[in-house]
Amino acid sequence: MTADPRPPGFGRATIHDVARAAGVSVATVSKVANGRYGVAQRTVEHVSAVIEELGYETSLVARSLRSRRTNVIGILIAGFEPFSTELLKGISAAAVGSGYELLAYAGALTDDSFVGWERRSLSRLAGTLVDAAIIVTPSVRLPAASIPVVAIDPHTGRGDIPSVDADNVEGARIATRHLISLGHRRIAHVRGRGDLQSAVLRERGYRESLAEAGIPFDPDLVREGAYWGKPTTGAAQELLNRPDRPTAIFAANDLSALRVLEVAQELGIRVPEDLSIVGFDDIPESAASTPQLTTVAQPLHDMGAQALQMVLEMLRRGEPDQNHVHMPARLVVRGSTAPAPRT
Amino acid sequence: MTADPRPPGFGRATIHDVARAAGVSVATVSKVANGRYGVAQRTVEHVSAVIEELGYETSLVARSLRSRRTNVIGILIAGFEPFSTELLKGISAAAVGSGYELLAYAGALTDDSFVGWERRSLSRLAGTLVDAAIIVTPSVRLPAASIPVVAIDPHTGRGDIPSVDADNVEGARIATRHLISLGHRRIAHVRGRGDLQSAVLRERGYRESLAEAGIPFDPDLVREGAYWGKPTTGAAQELLNRPDRPTAIFAANDLSALRVLEVAQELGIRVPEDLSIVGFDDIPESAASTPQLTTVAQPLHDMGAQALQMVLEMLRRGEPDQNHVHMPARLVVRGSTAPAPRT
DNA sequence: CTGTTAGCGCATTCAC
DNA sequence: GTGAATGCGCTAACAG
């Protein structure tokens, strides 16, 4: 009789441990654990007690490999940042009571693996771990998957997979109109990453509103900010150091708008007195700045909830009610915009 | 020769599919996929091409079952809400470049499974799926695990597992002192869930500051708000409908402080003129209210980053540098507090 | 250098 | 009502 190589209390109990402790076969334990029929009442009680005592829980891994059903919905994101976490809040709230659990996977944390993370993550999880997936801002075309997949704000435009996004063009239009209505004429745009659909759409909305108001488009007033970090800082500095600097800037998202705000403050430019700034997204952080950021709100929570409903629908019926859901964007006026300074 | 039952493009490619397509064995594919030595250059190239073509990616599940190493760190949370997502942002930022990917698992989405979700989730994932885990606000004692585990803000106090939390007592003290320094004497407290360590600690800090200032403690001014929802609403209504209502309320967390603010506004009580409110946590949402919430900031991002460092350290050396990290809390004065109204 | 084989922990037949 | 055998996709010996 050899000693159990695994010290008690260390490591998880497996189905075998339970079977041994209860004096039954693993099959019986499996049946009890999954509430299947065909086990004597007495046995059920005994096994249940042992399961409880050992703190046994079926391994998600082993189960999924075998049974093709996990009751887990995967959410694939590049990382946990304000945009994706707002969506997660909406998804999570909508998932309560659905019988599904949520697993968010951040698969683009290493620089080299950045491109194509969504395809890689999907492959790694889809075979087995999750019953369905929601992919946040995928930037490559996804291959047909074997499980239901919904994309939120796909950066390649509506592909063949169901998607939900916000009205980027209209959102950009109302942001720009807001600035125009405040008397601004020199309105710059810090664009998002040029290879992304949303960035292109937002620039289009900006241009359309300009045209609508009869303001000539000045290519010099548009700079690529890539939605984030250094490029945004550079774009903001170039724009604000010009002798004929713009009186207003529409940034392609809140993160870059916030960056523009910081740069302006470093340069001693007062916001909103000397410069108005509008963002896009309405992440909670945008209300925490001083002044608070005027922005275009995407209904992030609703978009997440909608994506979850679609995935649930696909799980039930095989297909969603609508293939592409387009949600409205609306202007949220806060403290970073004001009438254009008199010249 | 039987036809492949799986239509091409549907379903993931498995290692067998690649092996068959490349005309080699699964072992060879495995070696190539994992960059192991012992394969001819020509073969590597050929197999790599097939892998690329088929979009093959090793299944996280199958791999973990076999190899005990996934390069994935699990984060166990009850759900995606402002508190946990702030921690996630910190963890995610700290994980960049670490070589690990992140998997956040929300295991308490169904009402019946609420209690003990952390134990259950840990059992389900720890066997194989993740190399280590960070558990957010566990409220039960965790069994010794086979993988490195760090708890953030454990609700049962420092147990035997490494943990990181903020200074709850001191945070509550400074919040209360702030109100006292503004001239408030009738200061109520909407307490968190009584069974949670942090709630007890915050009430203690509140009482200590009261005592310090020679203000007698009035048990009638303390109501349980459970950190959230209905209980908080009820507590706020009771407190604010009293003829001798308090001039200030210290709520145990921002979510309940925000709820108190809403109730006050519904009752036509002006904040901060008639009533001052202080919260705890400093989630981004607390700066988005009108007025913006004065609160005690926990360094949520730093706490997440710290927990990740500890887990990484345990993965490397077997144990963390320090077993319990205690981070400072600081007061953030915004618009929801003002001098006590003259009586 | 490459192929064969034995499990990893579990759920699911199919015998008993 | 219960147990033994089988396979899920993969990796790690080991054999060829």
XYZ file of C-alpha atoms (C1' of nucleotides) in Angstrom:
718
model
C 0.000 0.000 0.000
C 1.656 3.166 -1.164
C 0.985 6.482 0.476
C -1.030 9.023 -1.428
C 1.624 11.177 -3.075
C -0.535 14.233 -2.634
C -0.583 15.557 0.919
C -4.129 16.076 2.169
C -5.357 19.638 2.008
C -2.874 20.392 -0.711
C -4.098 20.405 -4.251
C -7.627 19.934 -5.388
C -9.646 16.835 -4.854
C -10.347 15.020 -8.115
C -13.304 12.861 -8.933
C -11.147 9.884 -8.087
C -10.449 11.146 -4.606
C -14.137 11.505 -4.014
C -14.868 8.066 -5.423
C -12.267 6.471 -3.223
C -13.366 8.305 -0.104
C -16.997 7.425 -0.735
C -16.260 3.868 -1.719
C -17.999 4.106 -5.094
C -16.878 4.374 -8.693
C -16.055 7.597 -10.458
C -19.069 7.169 -12.671
C -21.336 7.283 -9.678
C -19.675 10.424 -8.409
C -20.071 12.002 -11.804
C -23.758 11.212 -11.842
C -24.300 12.628 -8.405
C -22.265 15.735 -9.143
C -24.283 16.374 -12.266
C -27.629 15.421 -10.796
C -28.206 12.559 -13.197
C -30.738 9.832 -12.545
C -29.965 6.266 -11.775
C -28.358 6.447 -8.392
C -29.872 5.155 -5.151
C -31.062 7.863 -2.786
C -28.825 6.614 -0.021
C -25.812 6.657 -2.320
C -26.626 10.162 -3.498
C -26.675 11.418 0.038
C -23.486 9.719 0.995
C -21.601 10.877 -2.061
C -22.953 14.397 -1.701
C -21.632 14.503 1.834
C -18.191 13.400 0.715
C -18.190 15.957 -2.099
C -19.041 18.655 0.393
C -16.417 17.522 2.820
C -13.641 17.386 0.298
C -14.679 20.628 -1.318
C -14.777 18.904 -4.646
C -15.784 20.831 -7.740
C -15.671 19.511 -11.278
C -12.739 20.907 -13.156
C -13.817 23.294 -15.864
C -10.982 21.994 -17.967
C -11.640 18.309 -17.777
C -15.359 18.732 -18.106
C -15.180 20.987 -21.102
C -12.777 18.734 -22.893
C -15.194 15.890 -22.641
C -18.663 17.313 -22.647
C -18.711 20.259 -25.014
C -20.819 22.293 -22.670
C -19.453 24.531 -19.995
C -22.089 27.164 -19.344
C -19.396 29.727 -19.678
C -19.395 32.622 -22.102
C -16.029 34.006 -23.055
C -15.270 37.664 -23.591
C -12.144 38.282 -25.579
C -10.394 41.581 -25.054
C -6.942 42.989 -25.702
C -6.577 44.130 -22.111
C -8.525 45.577 -19.226
C -8.899 49.291 -19.925
C -11.759 51.735 -19.435
C -13.533 50.914 -22.670
C -13.569 47.155 -22.344
C -14.342 47.221 -18.641
C -17.420 49.382 -19.221
C -18.658 46.804 -21.688
C -17.880 44.097 -19.154
C -20.045 45.830 -16.584
C -22.963 45.803 -18.989
C -22.390 42.204 -19.983
C -22.035 41.105 -16.390
C -25.233 42.800 -15.282
C -27.117 41.227 -18.167
C -25.713 37.792 -17.433
C -27.122 37.645 -13.916
C -29.707 34.915 -13.827
C -28.886 33.669 -17.311
C -27.317 30.511 -15.968
C -24.037 31.346 -17.625
C -20.796 32.380 -16.070
C -18.392 34.824 -17.613
C -14.770 34.478 -18.446
C -12.861 37.480 -19.750
C -9.619 36.675 -21.475
C -6.959 39.293 -22.120
C -4.750 37.870 -24.791
C -2.724 40.775 -26.090
C -0.588 41.568 -23.110
C 2.696 40.858 -24.793
C 3.875 43.223 -27.496
C 4.809 40.603 -30.015
C 1.450 38.908 -29.826
C -0.492 42.075 -30.404
C -1.712 41.612 -33.929
C -4.249 38.895 -34.346
C -4.824 38.368 -30.649
C -8.524 37.906 -31.222
C -8.038 35.052 -33.618
C -5.522 33.409 -31.344
C -7.622 33.808 -28.246
C -10.672 32.507 -29.997
C -8.838 29.429 -31.163
C -7.473 28.751 -27.748
C -10.798 28.983 -26.021
C -13.435 28.143 -28.561
C -12.713 24.510 -29.026
C -13.652 23.661 -25.568
C -13.599 26.190 -22.789
C -16.478 28.454 -23.681
C -19.875 27.877 -25.213
C -19.911 31.217 -26.979
C -17.799 34.335 -27.258
C -18.071 38.089 -27.385
C -15.093 39.763 -28.996
C -14.347 43.376 -28.192
C -13.012 45.578 -30.997
C -11.520 42.871 -33.157
C -9.290 44.359 -35.818
C -8.902 41.394 -38.095
C -11.469 39.361 -39.919
C -12.481 36.403 -37.817
C -12.669 32.960 -39.344
C -15.988 31.183 -39.169
C -16.152 29.769 -35.704
C -17.748 26.646 -34.384
C -19.423 28.515 -31.550
C -21.667 31.574 -31.492
C -19.594 34.720 -31.712
C -20.653 38.354 -31.524
C -18.321 41.287 -32.094
C -18.595 44.605 -30.302
C -17.371 47.621 -32.231
C -15.500 45.614 -34.859
C -12.712 47.667 -36.286
C -12.988 46.213 -39.718
C -16.591 47.126 -40.214
C -19.491 44.778 -40.263
C -18.209 41.453 -41.341
C -20.114 38.269 -41.604
C -20.376 37.778 -37.885
C -23.100 39.443 -35.824
C -22.033 42.702 -34.294
C -23.086 45.622 -32.180
C -21.656 49.070 -32.418
C -22.582 52.695 -31.916
C -23.298 55.240 -34.570
C -19.805 56.586 -35.055
C -20.558 58.921 -37.928
C -23.538 60.569 -36.290
C -21.697 60.785 -32.986
C -18.851 62.638 -34.628
C -21.338 64.893 -36.407
C -23.051 66.004 -33.238
C -19.748 66.552 -31.470
C -18.565 68.791 -34.276
C -21.909 70.577 -34.575
C -21.773 71.305 -30.869
C -18.447 73.069 -31.327
C -19.695 74.942 -34.366
C -22.778 76.088 -32.508
C -20.490 77.553 -29.868
C -18.947 79.722 -32.535
C -15.810 77.714 -33.217
C -14.474 77.767 -36.763
C -10.955 76.442 -36.380
C -11.771 72.959 -35.161
C -9.034 70.356 -35.159
C -9.433 66.603 -35.063
C -7.149 64.132 -33.321
C -7.928 61.004 -35.261
C -7.901 57.405 -34.071
C -5.772 54.675 -35.590
C -6.187 55.026 -39.309
C -6.508 51.333 -39.924
C -9.571 51.106 -37.746
C -13.059 51.506 -39.049
C -14.285 53.592 -36.137
C -11.520 56.134 -36.658
C -12.409 56.529 -40.308
C -16.098 56.893 -39.501
C -15.507 59.502 -36.849
C -13.342 61.553 -39.131
C -16.067 61.344 -41.750
C -18.659 62.686 -39.328
C -16.323 65.517 -38.412
C -15.845 66.454 -42.027
C -19.525 66.246 -42.819
C -20.472 68.652 -40.061
C -17.787 71.038 -41.190
C -19.089 70.925 -44.747
C -22.642 71.335 -43.542
C -21.649 74.585 -41.830
C -19.674 75.779 -44.807
C -16.371 75.588 -43.003
C -13.588 74.577 -45.384
C -11.773 71.409 -44.432
C -8.155 72.027 -43.483
C -6.052 68.856 -43.635
C -3.476 70.537 -41.440
C -5.938 70.500 -38.602
C -6.179 66.702 -38.564
C -3.540 64.658 -36.771
C -3.350 60.969 -36.096
C -3.507 60.256 -32.369
C -4.013 56.496 -32.573
C -6.550 56.668 -29.745
C -3.840 56.571 -27.130
C -0.549 57.515 -25.540
C 2.462 58.994 -27.312
C 0.937 59.582 -30.737
C -1.832 61.569 -29.096
C 0.606 63.622 -27.078
C 2.562 64.423 -30.212
C -0.545 65.331 -32.150
C -1.767 67.596 -29.374
C 1.570 69.370 -29.069
C 1.807 70.023 -32.790
C -1.697 71.392 -32.908
C -1.395 73.563 -29.832
C 2.024 75.001 -30.520
C 0.954 76.497 -33.832
C 0.717 80.257 -33.890
C -2.756 79.941 -35.363
C -3.811 77.188 -33.054
C -7.353 75.865 -33.212
C -9.933 77.069 -30.711
C -11.442 73.621 -30.405
C -10.367 70.014 -30.731
C -12.513 66.991 -31.328
C -10.577 63.923 -30.214
C -11.508 60.481 -31.512
C -11.947 59.009 -28.059
C -11.937 60.025 -24.413
C -8.520 58.644 -23.636
C -6.955 60.877 -26.254
C -9.210 63.812 -25.328
C -7.971 63.510 -21.769
C -4.415 63.486 -23.067
C -5.112 66.629 -25.105
C -6.470 68.257 -21.981
C -3.284 67.481 -20.095
C -1.087 68.810 -22.847
C -3.126 71.999 -23.001
C -2.774 72.501 -19.288
C 0.965 71.913 -19.458
C 1.176 74.613 -22.109
C -0.805 77.009 -19.963
C -3.773 76.995 -22.274
C -7.018 77.357 -20.356
C -9.812 74.890 -21.009
C -12.512 75.757 -21.879
C -11.760 79.502 -22.012
C -9.010 79.317 -24.629
C -9.679 75.858 -25.969
C -12.711 73.605 -26.135
C -12.273 69.836 -26.163
C -14.741 67.083 -27.032
C -14.100 63.377 -26.653
C -15.893 60.197 -27.634
C -17.000 57.153 -25.585
C -17.983 58.589 -22.216
C -15.896 56.344 -20.032
C -16.314 57.161 -16.327
C -12.841 58.690 -16.247
C -13.988 61.446 -18.555
C -16.174 62.882 -15.819
C -13.353 62.803 -13.324
C -11.113 65.310 -15.033
C -10.977 69.035 -14.337
C -12.782 70.398 -16.130
C -15.051 67.464 -16.785
C -14.953 66.356 -20.364
C -17.685 67.089 -22.868
C -18.023 63.936 -24.906
C -20.123 61.745 -27.140
C -21.563 58.929 -25.105
C -21.715 55.448 -26.494
C -24.158 53.362 -24.478
C -21.372 51.034 -23.400
C -23.356 49.124 -20.791
C -26.254 48.656 -23.170
C -23.955 47.564 -25.947
C -22.493 44.903 -23.694
C -25.916 43.764 -22.578
C -27.095 43.656 -26.174
C -24.138 41.541 -27.228
C -24.873 39.129 -24.428
C -28.510 38.846 -25.467
C -27.474 38.104 -29.014
C -25.075 35.421 -27.929
C -27.738 33.889 -25.701
C -30.181 33.970 -28.591
C -27.685 32.225 -30.838
C -27.123 29.614 -28.187
C -30.854 28.972 -28.037
C -32.001 29.354 -31.611
C -28.865 29.204 -33.617
C -29.118 32.770 -34.819
C -29.670 36.243 -33.408
C -32.779 38.311 -33.989
C -30.775 40.902 -35.835
C -27.362 40.472 -37.267
C -26.083 43.963 -36.733
C -27.236 46.224 -33.980
C -26.437 49.859 -34.252
C -26.909 51.959 -31.149
C -27.354 55.721 -30.900
C -24.658 58.031 -29.635
C -25.535 61.197 -27.768
C -23.775 64.335 -26.727
C -22.935 64.877 -23.079
C -22.072 68.494 -22.464
C -19.793 69.076 -19.523
C -17.130 71.577 -18.682
C -14.531 71.265 -21.416
C -16.439 73.213 -24.058
C -17.392 76.876 -24.118
C -18.087 79.608 -26.662
C -15.170 80.363 -28.925
C -12.872 83.089 -27.620
C -13.362 86.479 -29.290
C -10.559 87.229 -31.652
C -11.723 6.576 -47.008
C -14.425 8.304 -45.049
C -15.199 11.946 -45.504
C -14.185 14.292 -42.757
C -17.351 14.761 -40.737
C -16.392 18.320 -39.979
C -17.022 20.762 -42.802
C -13.945 22.814 -43.574
C -13.918 26.259 -42.038
C -16.309 25.124 -39.398
C -14.939 24.279 -36.015
C -11.385 24.618 -34.915
C -8.572 22.671 -36.407
C -7.095 20.194 -33.966
C -3.570 18.973 -33.804
C -4.720 15.894 -35.684
C -6.039 17.951 -38.552
C -2.696 19.658 -38.871
C -0.820 16.379 -38.633
C -2.935 14.813 -41.330
C -2.691 17.815 -43.628
C 1.067 18.019 -43.183
C 1.587 14.307 -43.416
C 3.399 14.042 -40.122
C 2.573 12.761 -36.652
C 0.847 14.736 -33.961
C 3.999 14.662 -31.878
C 5.889 16.501 -34.564
C 3.182 19.110 -34.831
C 3.258 19.541 -31.085
C 6.997 20.071 -31.150
C 6.793 22.622 -33.909
C 3.903 24.429 -32.286
C 5.812 24.681 -29.051
C 9.163 25.468 -30.608
C 10.847 22.390 -29.224
C 14.105 21.097 -30.595
C 14.571 17.929 -32.502
C 12.744 18.617 -35.751
C 14.349 19.049 -39.157
C 14.354 22.572 -40.485
C 12.473 21.550 -43.594
C 9.790 19.860 -41.529
C 9.462 22.851 -39.250
C 8.840 25.101 -42.194
C 6.333 22.811 -43.782
C 4.393 22.224 -40.609
C 4.480 25.903 -39.726
C 2.961 26.702 -43.075
C 0.148 24.240 -42.524
C -0.462 25.585 -39.035
C -0.685 29.063 -40.448
C -2.996 27.996 -43.226
C -5.377 26.146 -40.959
C -5.273 28.851 -38.316
C -4.392 26.257 -35.761
C -3.772 27.269 -32.161
C -3.227 24.888 -29.282
C -6.264 24.542 -27.105
C -5.735 26.136 -23.728
C -7.818 23.417 -22.198
C -6.119 20.391 -23.638
C -2.686 21.825 -23.134
C -3.293 22.705 -19.533
C -4.710 19.309 -18.807
C -1.516 17.726 -19.979
C 1.268 20.079 -19.202
C 0.432 21.816 -15.967
C 1.639 25.120 -17.275
C -0.517 27.612 -19.082
C 1.107 31.006 -18.615
C -2.260 32.283 -17.574
C -3.053 33.995 -14.303
C -6.624 33.774 -13.125
C -8.483 36.575 -11.397
C -11.534 35.436 -9.502
C -14.259 37.981 -8.972
C -17.923 37.891 -8.084
C -18.855 40.003 -11.069
C -17.660 42.900 -13.163
C -18.460 46.047 -11.206
C -16.564 49.300 -10.626
C -14.447 48.021 -7.773
C -13.214 44.840 -9.388
C -12.725 46.427 -12.786
C -10.473 49.111 -11.310
C -8.334 46.386 -9.819
C -8.345 44.630 -13.171
C -7.016 47.753 -14.860
C -4.108 47.819 -12.439
C -3.423 44.127 -12.797
C -3.623 44.289 -16.559
C -1.211 47.202 -16.826
C 1.255 45.422 -14.563
C 0.982 42.192 -16.520
C 2.151 43.725 -19.789
C 5.466 42.204 -20.655
C 5.325 39.637 -17.884
C 4.761 36.809 -20.316
C 1.495 35.917 -18.671
C -2.017 36.307 -19.960
C -4.980 37.159 -17.807
C -8.250 35.385 -17.341
C -10.927 36.972 -15.192
C -13.627 34.624 -14.059
C -16.945 35.861 -12.699
C -18.432 32.976 -10.830
C -21.194 34.458 -8.735
C -23.645 35.521 -11.364
C -26.453 33.287 -10.205
C -28.151 34.136 -6.946
C -28.097 30.674 -5.488
C -24.399 30.260 -6.021
C -23.477 33.470 -4.319
C -21.964 32.237 -1.118
C -18.683 30.493 -1.519
C -18.216 31.476 -5.138
C -14.527 32.013 -4.557
C -13.962 28.499 -3.326
C -15.946 27.060 -6.174
C -14.264 29.157 -8.826
C -10.867 28.343 -7.455
C -11.602 24.635 -7.559
C -12.822 24.846 -11.094
C -9.824 26.710 -12.401
C -6.952 25.829 -10.124
C -6.622 22.236 -11.162
C -5.086 23.097 -14.428
C -6.321 26.147 -16.225
C -4.345 28.832 -14.443
C -0.854 28.881 -13.007
C -1.812 31.222 -10.199
C -4.794 33.179 -8.977
C -5.747 36.537 -7.550
C -8.997 36.508 -5.630
C -10.912 39.727 -5.177
C -12.713 40.279 -1.872
C -13.121 36.663 -0.870
C -15.555 36.365 2.014
C -14.855 32.835 3.097
C -11.671 31.231 4.245
C -9.907 29.659 1.323
C -8.572 26.136 1.541
C -4.886 25.675 0.964
C -4.437 25.687 -2.767
C -1.987 23.920 -4.987
C -1.155 27.076 -6.886
C -0.017 30.513 -5.730
C -2.969 32.554 -4.571
C -3.146 36.165 -3.436
C -6.253 37.810 -2.016
C -7.156 41.448 -2.532
C -9.158 43.053 0.248
C -10.124 39.769 1.896
C -13.329 40.190 3.809
C -12.393 37.806 6.527
C -9.241 39.615 7.497
C -5.725 38.471 6.909
C -5.811 34.760 6.724
C -3.005 32.449 5.940
C -2.837 33.383 2.304
C -0.915 36.430 1.120
C -3.073 39.500 0.759
C -3.136 43.144 -0.151
C -5.579 45.641 1.191
C -5.901 49.306 2.043
C -5.896 50.859 5.457
C -9.605 50.752 6.163
C -9.482 52.062 9.712
C -7.294 55.026 8.921
C -9.298 55.775 5.792
C -12.490 55.917 7.804
C -10.786 58.079 10.405
C -9.705 60.706 7.913
C -13.099 60.734 6.270
C -14.776 61.353 9.592
C -12.199 63.898 10.692
C -12.779 65.786 7.472
C -16.456 66.103 8.309
C -15.720 67.088 11.882
C -13.275 69.756 10.720
C -16.067 71.208 8.611
C -18.071 71.691 11.778
C -20.352 68.670 11.515
C -21.422 67.068 14.781
C -24.319 64.884 13.751
C -22.494 62.503 11.462
C -24.226 59.314 10.396
C -22.631 56.184 9.022
C -24.090 53.860 6.403
C -22.229 50.705 7.192
C -21.150 47.934 4.826
C -22.183 44.317 5.183
C -21.675 43.483 8.827
C -20.140 40.128 8.131
C -17.309 41.684 6.186
C -14.073 42.706 7.756
C -13.763 45.952 5.816
C -17.172 47.103 7.032
C -16.248 46.488 10.645
C -12.929 48.262 10.230
C -14.494 51.294 8.595
C -17.066 51.608 11.326
C -14.283 51.397 13.873
C -12.395 54.257 12.232
C -15.575 56.306 12.197
C -16.124 55.727 15.894
C -12.539 56.453 16.776
C -12.588 59.835 15.089
C -15.830 60.674 16.808
C -14.343 59.764 20.187
C -11.198 61.700 19.398
C -13.280 64.830 18.870
C -15.334 64.216 21.960
C -18.525 63.600 19.989
C -20.664 60.974 21.711
C -21.428 57.928 19.599
C -25.111 57.639 18.717
C -26.028 54.092 17.635
C -29.135 55.493 16.002
C -26.991 57.249 13.453
C -25.521 54.009 12.146
C -27.452 51.964 9.609
C -26.467 48.892 7.676
C -26.313 49.598 3.943
C -24.594 46.401 2.866
C -22.430 48.353 0.421
C -25.116 48.296 -2.217
C -28.650 48.573 -3.553
C -31.853 48.290 -1.569
C -30.376 48.121 1.924
C -28.517 51.334 1.241
C -31.625 53.045 -0.083
C -33.530 52.032 3.018
C -30.790 53.165 5.326
C -30.539 56.518 3.586
C -34.272 57.097 3.702
C -34.472 56.324 7.400
C -31.621 58.607 8.199
C -32.784 61.490 6.042
C -36.441 61.401 7.005
C -35.716 61.932 10.682
C -36.702 65.320 12.080
C -33.237 65.622 13.542
C -31.490 64.353 10.493
C -27.711 64.285 10.368
C -25.817 67.049 8.587
C -23.299 64.615 7.214
C -23.127 60.972 6.201
C -20.084 58.814 5.840
C -20.973 55.864 3.611
C -18.892 52.719 3.702
C -18.205 52.748 -0.025
C -18.768 54.907 -3.085
C -21.593 52.847 -4.490
C -23.647 53.402 -1.355
C -22.524 57.030 -1.069
C -23.805 57.603 -4.593
C -27.080 55.971 -3.599
C -27.323 58.241 -0.552
C -26.755 61.209 -2.831
C -29.629 60.127 -5.067
C -31.968 59.629 -2.145
C -31.069 63.045 -0.761
C -31.776 64.670 -4.093
C -35.116 62.874 -4.357
C -36.023 64.242 -0.953
C -35.067 67.741 -2.014
C -32.112 67.908 0.326
C -29.292 69.937 -1.166
C -25.821 68.454 -1.258
C -23.490 69.798 0.034
C -25.398 72.809 1.405
C -27.768 70.834 3.621
C -25.953 67.543 3.723
C -22.355 66.489 3.279
C -21.539 63.022 1.980
C -18.270 61.109 1.982
C -17.702 57.768 0.323
C -14.906 55.232 0.231
C -12.991 53.613 -2.681
C -12.733 56.370 -5.277
C -14.108 54.477 -8.216
C -14.196 56.615 -11.384
C -17.974 56.862 -11.135
C -17.645 58.862 -7.950
C -16.205 61.775 -9.882
C -19.017 61.659 -12.407
C -21.853 62.537 -10.069
C -23.213 66.008 -9.452
C -21.833 67.175 -7.186
C -18.697 65.091 -7.463
C -18.216 62.853 -4.503
C -15.722 63.514 -1.744
C -14.279 60.142 -0.894
C -11.444 58.130 0.560
C -9.293 56.809 -2.242
C -7.937 53.329 -2.147
C -5.065 52.974 -4.615
C -7.011 50.407 -6.591
C -4.682 50.264 -9.596
C -1.655 49.959 -7.351
C -3.315 47.296 -5.270
C -3.979 45.254 -8.385
C -0.433 45.739 -9.619
C 0.919 44.780 -6.225
C -1.131 41.601 -6.141
C 0.183 40.679 -9.556
C 3.773 41.246 -8.461
C 3.228 39.025 -5.464
C 1.772 36.258 -7.554
C 4.655 36.539 -10.007
C 7.099 36.401 -7.117
C 5.430 33.282 -5.785
C 5.601 31.709 -9.185
C 9.325 32.411 -9.313
C 10.500 31.897 -5.775
C 7.691 30.040 -4.136
C 6.827 32.834 -1.763
C 6.162 36.563 -1.873
C 8.484 39.191 -0.412
C 5.880 40.202 2.098
C 2.878 38.218 3.082
C 0.495 41.071 3.712
C 0.702 44.394 1.989
C -1.213 47.232 3.462
C -1.635 50.319 1.315
C -2.442 53.852 2.419
C -5.819 55.459 1.879
C -6.132 59.171 1.281
C -8.873 61.736 1.303
C -10.055 63.204 -1.987
C -12.076 66.322 -1.368
C -14.586 67.100 -4.070
C -17.956 68.733 -4.127
C -20.150 66.670 -1.831
C -18.829 68.090 1.425
C -19.115 71.597 2.809
C -19.189 73.350 6.168
C -22.075 72.288 8.384
C -25.203 74.387 7.948
C -25.771 76.975 10.712
C -28.499 75.868 13.020
C 15.016 13.119 -36.580
C 10.212 11.236 -36.318
C 6.371 8.247 -34.912
C 3.891 5.566 -31.204
C 1.889 5.562 -26.884
C 0.375 6.690 -22.316
C -2.113 9.410 -19.603
C -3.963 14.482 -17.678
C -9.515 14.589 -15.087
C -13.666 13.930 -16.393
C -18.449 12.334 -18.576
C -20.468 8.875 -21.170
C -21.646 4.624 -23.114
C -22.139 -0.157 -22.219
C -21.751 -4.202 -19.512
C -22.586 -6.260 -15.223
C -27.817 0.674 -9.471
C -23.015 0.453 -10.293
C -18.406 -0.093 -12.420
C -14.954 -0.526 -16.281
C -13.707 1.091 -20.538
C -13.249 4.787 -23.833
C -11.972 9.242 -25.690
C -11.808 14.599 -25.573
C -6.776 17.435 -27.533
C -2.582 17.565 -26.172
C 2.444 16.825 -24.438
C 6.175 14.018 -22.836
C 8.564 10.046 -22.615
C 10.309 6.478 -25.313
C 11.048 3.546 -29.397
C 12.374 3.268 -33.925
